[in-house]
């Protein structure tokens, strides 16, 4: 059977494998998916995970549970020799090995795009992985615990200050959800007041949320202002060392929680190791059928989709003529890619990918949201219902849908779970603190001291005198 190797198990990779299982006949091809993680993360839920509205494990989809006919390998693809159609698989344990394939699908997604700003790499955290969302939630809750024990002053202000960099959808949703969480936490901390919490959003452009109309984005700004949020437009972060966020305006904001959401870029390690052609922005180049191309020439046996790829947007709505990196395109590209790949295996012609943006929907905390589709704009509670309805249905598999919906239903009556488990990041610390340890080995007997050596001649003289007196006593 021909082997189909899928590099990356995120949106595009998971859906490609899922749909190939559906379209391939028995014995028609073998599908192998390689990803260092055992799950796909549903990225639109990360802000709600950070806000404690969704259980972290419910926002991910297990590869092995839902890909019954796919061989799942938890490892990294560290090199691709497409001329010989072999890939180097590097597992976390064991030696790297070569894997031969007939068709390769590169869907390794994107990573946070950062700039060489002092302190960002050391002190900021992104919002591209489930682990990051959990860490943000636990940090904010732990900071409330610490601040409640401190008197009013600079240290308490620093603990209760959140800075989010980036005013796109990811940044606004994260910012609004955390603001909502902080407001909800205050009722459990009588020592703290609303005025003690400080939220700052830093955006380099003159507006937020370019995916929606200007009036809609202005409404969001006003809504955030009502909730005590500070939005800094036309402002850049120039420094983030020692817990102090320096802005291009000269203002300095002390903060213990800096969240970076200022854009994404194609996974650079996978693009470089693949050896496939890429555009100046580091994305693997593709045509509208999702086959990899080198200029005008098709690279036979190579496919790509999702954030790692530069796919033409035939609807005319893309930036620079290409599909924007979002979940909506990644899922639909993967479905089309799976059909096209099966068609090529059967000697049929692939079909161009075409998708017109359905609109944008964002949650802005509990019972508040915004929805934009063409000229239609919804705000507030109705938009929040649309947000949850859309993403609840878009979550892959009924098993995952049920877990998310059940969590929302429980929270409706029980409220958010405000327990922080930050200590889980150092799970052995408590055990090590009280664990009995072997005593150090006994030291060797010390060498004779100088005084002892000096006493030796005296002892010998005394012994001689006793020996001399012994015959007299006998006589």
Coordinates of C-alpha atoms in Angstrom, one line a residue:
X1 CA 0.0 0.0 0.0
X2 CA 1.2 3.6 -0.6
X3 CA 2.1 5.3 2.6
X4 CA 0.8 8.8 3.5
X5 CA 2.9 10.6 6.0
X6 CA 1.2 13.5 7.9
X7 CA 3.6 15.8 9.7
X8 CA 1.8 17.6 12.5
X9 CA -1.4 16.7 14.3
X10 CA -3.0 20.1 14.9
X11 CA -6.1 21.3 13.1
X12 CA -5.1 20.6 9.6
X13 CA -3.2 17.4 10.4
X14 CA -5.9 15.9 12.6
X15 CA -8.7 16.7 10.1
X16 CA -6.7 15.4 7.2
X17 CA -6.2 12.0 8.9
X18 CA -9.8 11.9 10.1
X19 CA -11.2 12.5 6.7
X20 CA -8.7 10.2 5.0
X21 CA -10.0 7.4 7.2
X22 CA -13.5 8.2 5.9
X23 CA -12.7 8.4 2.2
X24 CA -10.0 5.7 1.7
X25 CA -11.1 2.2 0.8
X26 CA -9.8 -0.7 2.9
X27 CA -6.3 -1.4 1.9
X28 CA -6.0 1.6 -0.4
X29 CA -3.4 3.4 1.6
X30 CA -1.7 3.5 5.0
X31 CA -1.9 6.7 6.9
X32 CA 0.8 7.7 9.4
X33 CA 0.7 10.8 11.5
X34 CA 3.7 12.1 13.4
X35 CA 3.4 14.7 16.2
X36 CA 5.2 15.2 19.5
X37 CA 1.9 15.7 21.3
X38 CA -0.8 13.0 21.6
X39 CA -3.6 15.5 21.1
X40 CA -5.0 18.3 18.9
X41 CA -5.8 21.6 20.7
X42 CA -9.0 23.4 19.9
X43 CA -7.4 26.9 20.0
X44 CA -10.5 29.1 20.1
X45 CA -11.2 27.6 23.6
X46 CA -7.8 28.7 25.1
X47 CA -9.2 32.0 26.4
X48 CA -12.0 30.2 28.2
X49 CA -9.6 27.7 29.6
X50 CA -7.5 30.6 30.9
X51 CA -10.6 32.0 32.5
X52 CA -11.6 28.7 34.1
X53 CA -14.8 28.4 32.0
X54 CA -13.7 25.2 30.3
X55 CA -11.7 22.3 31.8
X56 CA -8.3 22.1 30.1
X57 CA -8.6 18.4 29.0
X58 CA -11.9 19.1 27.4
X59 CA -10.3 21.6 25.0
X60 CA -8.1 18.9 23.4
X61 CA -8.9 15.9 21.2
X62 CA -7.0 12.7 21.7
X63 CA -5.3 11.4 18.5
X64 CA -5.4 7.7 19.4
X65 CA -9.0 7.7 20.6
X66 CA -10.4 9.3 17.4
X67 CA -8.0 8.1 14.7
X68 CA -8.8 4.4 14.7
X69 CA -7.2 3.6 11.3
X70 CA -4.2 5.9 11.5
X71 CA -0.8 4.9 12.8
X72 CA 0.0 7.7 15.4
X73 CA 3.7 8.3 16.2
X74 CA 4.5 10.7 19.1
X75 CA 7.8 12.1 17.8
X76 CA 9.3 14.9 15.7
X77 CA 10.1 14.9 12.0
X78 CA 13.6 16.4 12.1
X79 CA 14.4 16.0 8.4
X80 CA 12.7 15.3 5.1
X81 CA 14.5 14.0 2.0
X82 CA 11.7 14.4 -0.5
X83 CA 13.9 13.4 -3.5
X84 CA 14.2 10.0 -1.9
X85 CA 10.8 10.2 -0.1
X86 CA 12.2 9.5 3.4
X87 CA 11.7 11.3 6.7
X88 CA 13.8 11.2 9.8
X89 CA 11.6 10.4 12.9
X90 CA 13.2 11.5 16.2
X91 CA 11.3 10.0 19.2
X92 CA 11.7 11.4 22.8
X93 CA 13.2 8.1 23.8
X94 CA 15.4 6.0 21.5
X95 CA 17.4 6.6 18.4
X96 CA 16.1 8.5 15.3
X97 CA 15.1 6.3 12.3
X98 CA 14.1 6.7 8.7
X99 CA 10.6 6.3 7.5
X100 CA 9.8 5.9 3.8
X101 CA 6.6 7.4 2.3
X102 CA 4.8 7.9 -1.0
X103 CA 2.8 11.1 -0.2
X104 CA 3.7 13.7 2.5
X105 CA 1.3 16.2 4.0
X106 CA 3.0 19.0 6.0
X107 CA 0.5 20.5 8.5
X108 CA 2.7 21.5 11.5
X109 CA 0.8 24.7 12.1
X110 CA 2.2 27.9 13.6
X111 CA 4.0 29.3 16.6
X112 CA 3.9 32.7 18.4
X113 CA 5.6 35.4 16.4
X114 CA 7.8 37.5 18.7
X115 CA 10.4 40.3 18.3
X116 CA 13.8 40.7 20.0
X117 CA 12.4 42.9 22.8
X118 CA 14.5 42.7 26.0
X119 CA 12.7 40.5 28.6
X120 CA 9.9 39.1 26.4
X121 CA 11.5 35.7 25.9
X122 CA 12.3 35.4 29.6
X123 CA 9.1 36.8 31.2
X124 CA 6.2 36.6 28.8
X125 CA 3.9 33.7 28.0
X126 CA 2.0 33.0 24.8
X127 CA -1.5 31.7 24.1
X128 CA -0.9 29.0 21.5
X129 CA -0.9 25.9 23.7
X130 CA -3.2 24.3 26.3
X131 CA -0.3 24.4 28.8
X132 CA 0.1 28.1 28.4
X133 CA -3.7 28.7 29.0
X134 CA -3.5 26.6 32.2
X135 CA -0.4 28.4 33.4
X136 CA -2.1 31.8 32.8
X137 CA -5.2 30.8 34.8
X138 CA -3.1 29.4 37.7
X139 CA -0.8 32.4 37.8
X140 CA -3.7 34.9 38.0
X141 CA -5.4 32.9 40.8
X142 CA -2.2 32.5 42.7
X143 CA -1.5 36.2 42.4
X144 CA -4.9 36.9 44.0
X145 CA -3.9 34.6 46.9
X146 CA -0.6 36.5 47.4
X147 CA -2.0 39.9 47.0
X148 CA -4.7 39.3 49.6
X149 CA -2.0 38.9 52.2
X150 CA -0.2 42.1 51.4
X151 CA -1.0 45.8 52.3
X152 CA -1.8 48.2 49.5
X153 CA 1.4 49.2 47.7
X154 CA 3.6 48.6 44.6
X155 CA 4.1 44.8 45.2
X156 CA 0.3 44.2 45.5
X157 CA -0.3 46.3 42.4
X158 CA 2.3 44.4 40.4
X159 CA 0.6 41.0 41.3
X160 CA -2.8 42.3 40.3
X161 CA -1.7 43.8 37.0
X162 CA -2.2 41.9 33.7
X163 CA -0.6 43.0 30.4
X164 CA -1.7 41.5 27.1
X165 CA 0.3 42.4 24.0
X166 CA -1.7 42.2 20.7
X167 CA -5.2 43.4 19.8
X168 CA -6.3 40.7 17.4
X169 CA -9.0 38.2 18.2
X170 CA -6.7 36.0 20.4
X171 CA -5.5 39.0 22.4
X172 CA -9.0 40.6 22.8
X173 CA -10.6 37.3 23.8
X174 CA -7.8 36.5 26.3
X175 CA -7.9 40.0 27.7
X176 CA -11.7 40.1 28.1
X177 CA -12.0 36.6 29.6
X178 CA -9.3 37.3 32.2
X179 CA -10.9 40.6 33.1
X180 CA -14.2 38.8 33.6
X181 CA -12.4 36.1 35.7
X182 CA -10.7 38.8 37.9
X183 CA -14.0 40.5 38.5
X184 CA -15.6 37.2 39.5
X185 CA -12.7 36.4 41.9
X186 CA -13.2 39.6 43.9
X187 CA -16.2 38.3 45.8
X188 CA -14.0 35.6 47.4
X189 CA -11.3 38.1 48.4
X190 CA -12.8 40.7 50.7
X191 CA -9.3 42.3 51.2
X192 CA -9.3 43.4 47.5
X193 CA -11.3 45.9 45.6
X194 CA -12.1 46.2 41.9
X195 CA -9.9 49.3 41.8
X196 CA -6.9 47.2 42.9
X197 CA -6.9 45.2 39.7
X198 CA -5.3 46.6 36.6
X199 CA -5.6 45.3 33.0
X200 CA -3.6 46.8 30.1
X201 CA -3.9 45.8 26.4
X202 CA -1.0 47.0 24.1
X203 CA -1.7 47.3 20.4
X204 CA 0.8 48.7 17.8
X205 CA -2.0 49.6 15.3
X206 CA -4.6 52.4 15.7
X207 CA -7.4 49.9 16.2
X208 CA -8.2 46.5 17.5
X209 CA -9.7 43.4 15.8
X210 CA -9.1 44.1 12.1
X211 CA -11.3 41.1 11.3
X212 CA -14.5 43.1 12.2
X213 CA -15.8 46.4 11.0
X214 CA -14.5 49.6 12.6
X215 CA -17.8 50.4 14.4
X216 CA -17.8 46.9 15.9
X217 CA -14.2 47.3 17.1
X218 CA -15.0 50.7 18.6
X219 CA -18.0 49.1 20.5
X220 CA -15.6 46.5 21.9
X221 CA -13.3 49.3 23.1
X222 CA -16.1 51.1 24.9
X223 CA -17.3 47.8 26.4
X224 CA -13.8 47.1 27.8
X225 CA -13.5 50.6 29.1
X226 CA -16.7 50.1 31.1
X227 CA -15.1 47.1 32.8
X228 CA -12.1 49.0 33.9
X229 CA -9.7 47.9 31.1
X230 CA -7.0 50.1 29.7
X231 CA -6.3 49.9 25.9
X232 CA -3.1 51.5 24.6
X233 CA -3.4 52.0 20.8
X234 CA -0.5 53.0 18.5
X235 CA 1.8 51.8 21.3
X236 CA 4.6 49.2 21.3
X237 CA 6.3 47.3 24.0
X238 CA 10.1 48.2 24.0
X239 CA 11.2 46.4 27.2
X240 CA 9.9 43.8 29.6
X241 CA 12.8 43.1 32.0
X242 CA 12.5 42.7 35.8
X243 CA 8.7 42.6 35.6
X244 CA 8.4 46.1 34.2
X245 CA 6.7 46.6 30.8
X246 CA 8.2 49.6 29.1
X247 CA 6.0 51.2 26.4
X248 CA 7.0 53.4 23.4
X249 CA 5.1 56.2 25.0
X250 CA 7.5 56.2 27.9
X251 CA 5.1 54.7 30.4
X252 CA 6.3 51.7 32.5
X253 CA 3.8 49.1 33.8
X254 CA 5.0 46.8 36.6
X255 CA 3.3 43.4 36.0
X256 CA 3.7 39.8 37.1
X257 CA 1.7 38.4 34.1
X258 CA 2.6 39.4 30.6
X259 CA 0.8 37.6 27.8
X260 CA 2.0 37.8 24.2
X261 CA -0.6 37.4 21.4
X262 CA 0.9 39.7 18.8
X263 CA 0.6 37.3 15.8
X264 CA 1.8 33.9 14.6
X265 CA 4.2 32.5 12.1
X266 CA 4.7 29.2 10.3
X267 CA 6.6 26.6 12.4
X268 CA 10.1 27.6 11.3
X269 CA 11.8 24.3 12.4
X270 CA 9.5 22.1 10.4
X271 CA 9.6 24.4 7.3
X272 CA 13.4 24.3 7.3
X273 CA 13.8 20.6 8.0
X274 CA 11.2 19.7 5.3
X275 CA 13.4 21.1 2.5
X276 CA 10.2 22.1 0.6
X277 CA 9.9 25.5 -1.1
X278 CA 8.8 28.4 1.1
X279 CA 7.8 32.1 0.5
X280 CA 9.6 35.1 2.0
X281 CA 7.4 34.8 5.1
X282 CA 8.5 31.3 5.8
X283 CA 5.4 29.5 4.6
X284 CA 5.4 26.4 2.4
X285 CA 4.1 27.5 -1.0
X286 CA 1.1 25.7 -2.4
X287 CA -1.4 26.0 -5.2
X288 CA -5.2 26.1 -4.8
X289 CA -5.4 22.3 -4.8
X290 CA -3.1 22.3 -1.7
X291 CA -0.2 20.6 -3.5
X292 CA 3.2 22.0 -2.8
X293 CA 4.6 24.1 -5.7
X294 CA 8.0 25.5 -6.5
X295 CA 7.1 28.5 -8.5
X296 CA 4.8 27.2 -11.2
X297 CA 6.0 23.6 -10.9
X298 CA 4.1 21.1 -8.8
X299 CA 6.2 19.1 -6.3
X300 CA 4.8 15.6 -6.8
X301 CA 3.8 13.7 -3.7
X302 CA 3.9 16.8 -1.4
X303 CA 0.9 18.6 0.1
X304 CA 0.3 21.2 2.8
X305 CA -2.5 23.1 4.6
X306 CA -3.1 25.2 7.6
X307 CA -1.0 28.0 9.2
X308 CA 2.2 26.6 7.9
X309 CA 1.2 27.0 4.2
X310 CA 0.7 29.9 1.8
X311 CA -2.5 28.9 0.0
X312 CA -4.2 31.2 -2.5
X313 CA -7.5 32.6 -1.4
X314 CA -9.7 32.4 -4.4
X315 CA -12.5 34.2 -2.7
X316 CA -10.5 37.4 -2.8
X317 CA -10.8 38.1 0.9
X318 CA -7.3 37.0 1.9
X319 CA -4.4 39.3 3.0
X320 CA -2.0 39.5 0.1
X321 CA -4.0 37.1 -1.9
X322 CA -3.5 34.2 0.6
X323 CA -5.7 32.5 3.2
X324 CA -5.2 34.0 6.6
X325 CA -3.9 31.7 9.4
X326 CA -7.1 30.8 11.3
X327 CA -9.0 27.7 12.3
X328 CA -11.7 28.2 9.8
X329 CA -9.4 27.8 6.8
X330 CA -7.3 25.1 8.5
X331 CA -10.3 22.8 9.0
X332 CA -11.8 23.3 5.5
X333 CA -8.4 23.1 3.8
X334 CA -7.8 19.7 5.5
X335 CA -11.1 18.4 4.3
X336 CA -10.4 19.4 0.8
X337 CA -6.8 18.1 1.0
X338 CA -8.0 14.7 2.0
X339 CA -10.5 14.5 -0.9
X340 CA -7.8 15.7 -3.4
X341 CA -5.2 13.3 -2.1
X342 CA -7.6 10.3 -2.5
X343 CA -8.5 11.6 -6.0
X344 CA -4.9 11.7 -7.1
X345 CA -4.3 8.1 -5.7
X346 CA -7.2 7.0 -7.9
X347 CA -5.9 8.9 -11.0
X348 CA -8.5 11.7 -10.8
X349 CA -8.0 15.4 -10.9
X350 CA -7.9 17.4 -7.6
X351 CA -10.3 20.4 -7.0
X352 CA -9.3 23.9 -6.0
X353 CA -9.9 25.0 -2.4
X354 CA -12.4 27.8 -2.2
X355 CA -13.9 29.2 1.0
X356 CA -15.5 32.5 1.7
X357 CA -15.1 33.8 5.2
X358 CA -18.3 33.1 7.2
X359 CA -17.5 35.9 9.6
X360 CA -15.9 36.3 13.0
X361 CA -17.2 35.6 16.5
X362 CA -15.5 36.3 19.8
X363 CA -16.3 35.8 23.5
X364 CA -15.7 38.8 25.8
X365 CA -16.3 37.1 29.1
X366 CA -19.4 35.5 30.5
X367 CA -22.6 36.6 28.8
X368 CA -20.8 39.0 26.5
X369 CA -19.5 38.7 23.0
X370 CA -19.3 40.1 19.5
X371 CA -20.2 38.6 16.1
X372 CA -19.6 40.0 12.6
X373 CA -20.7 38.5 9.3
X374 CA -20.6 41.0 6.4
X375 CA -22.6 44.0 7.5
X376 CA -24.5 42.0 10.2
X377 CA -23.1 42.6 13.6
X378 CA -24.3 41.2 16.9
X379 CA -23.1 42.5 20.3
X380 CA -23.5 41.5 23.9
X381 CA -25.5 38.4 25.1
X382 CA -26.8 37.3 21.6
X383 CA -23.3 37.4 20.2
X384 CA -22.1 35.4 23.2
X385 CA -24.7 32.7 22.5
X386 CA -23.6 32.7 18.8
X387 CA -20.0 32.3 20.0
X388 CA -20.7 29.3 22.2
X389 CA -23.1 27.8 19.7
X390 CA -20.6 28.0 16.8
X391 CA -17.6 26.6 18.7
X392 CA -19.6 24.0 20.6
X393 CA -20.7 22.6 17.2
X394 CA -17.3 23.0 15.6
X395 CA -15.5 21.0 18.3
X396 CA -14.5 17.7 16.7
X397 CA -16.4 14.5 17.7
X398 CA -19.6 14.2 19.7
X399 CA -17.5 12.9 22.7
X400 CA -15.7 16.2 22.9
X401 CA -18.8 18.3 22.2
X402 CA -20.6 16.6 25.1
X403 CA -17.7 17.2 27.5
X404 CA -17.6 20.9 26.7
X405 CA -21.3 21.4 26.8
X406 CA -21.6 19.5 30.1
X407 CA -18.9 21.7 31.6
X408 CA -20.7 24.9 30.5
X409 CA -24.0 23.5 32.0
X410 CA -22.3 22.8 35.3
X411 CA -20.7 26.2 35.4
X412 CA -24.0 27.8 34.8
X413 CA -25.3 26.5 38.1
X414 CA -22.1 26.0 40.1
X415 CA -20.0 28.9 38.9
X416 CA -16.4 28.8 37.8
X417 CA -13.9 26.5 39.5
X418 CA -11.4 28.9 41.1
X419 CA -8.9 26.4 42.4
X420 CA -5.3 27.0 41.2
X421 CA -3.1 24.0 40.6
X422 CA 0.1 25.9 39.8
X423 CA 2.1 23.4 42.0
X424 CA 1.4 20.7 39.4
X425 CA 4.2 22.2 37.4
X426 CA 6.6 21.1 40.1
X427 CA 4.9 17.9 41.3
X428 CA 7.8 16.4 43.2
X429 CA 8.5 19.4 45.4
X430 CA 6.2 18.4 48.2
X431 CA 7.4 14.8 48.2
X432 CA 11.1 15.9 48.2
X433 CA 10.5 18.3 51.1
X434 CA 9.7 15.5 53.5
X435 CA 11.3 12.5 52.0
X436 CA 13.9 10.7 54.1
X437 CA 17.3 10.7 52.6
X438 CA 20.3 8.4 53.4
X439 CA 22.7 9.8 55.9
X440 CA 26.2 10.7 54.7
X441 CA 28.8 8.0 55.0
X442 CA 30.8 8.0 58.3
X443 CA 34.1 9.9 58.0
X444 CA 37.4 7.9 58.3
X445 CA 39.3 7.9 61.6
X446 CA 41.4 11.1 61.9
X447 CA 45.2 10.8 61.6
X448 CA 47.1 11.0 64.9
X449 CA 47.6 14.6 66.0
X450 CA 50.9 16.2 66.6
X451 CA 50.4 16.1 70.4
X452 CA 49.7 12.4 70.4
X453 CA 52.9 11.9 68.4
X454 CA 54.9 14.0 70.9
X455 CA 53.5 11.9 73.8
X456 CA 54.8 8.6 72.3
X457 CA 58.5 9.0 73.6
X458 CA 57.2 9.8 77.1
X459 CA 55.2 6.6 77.2
X460 CA 58.2 4.6 76.0
X461 CA 60.5 6.1 78.8
X462 CA 57.9 5.2 81.5
X463 CA 57.8 1.6 80.3
X464 CA 61.6 1.3 80.5
X465 CA 61.6 2.5 84.1
X466 CA 59.0 -0.1 85.1
X467 CA 61.1 -2.9 83.4
X468 CA 64.2 -1.8 85.4
X469 CA 62.4 -2.0 88.7
X470 CA 60.8 -5.4 88.1
X471 CA 64.0 -7.5 89.0
X472 CA 64.4 -5.6 92.3
X473 CA 60.8 -6.4 93.3
X474 CA 61.3 -10.0 92.4
X475 CA 64.5 -10.3 94.5

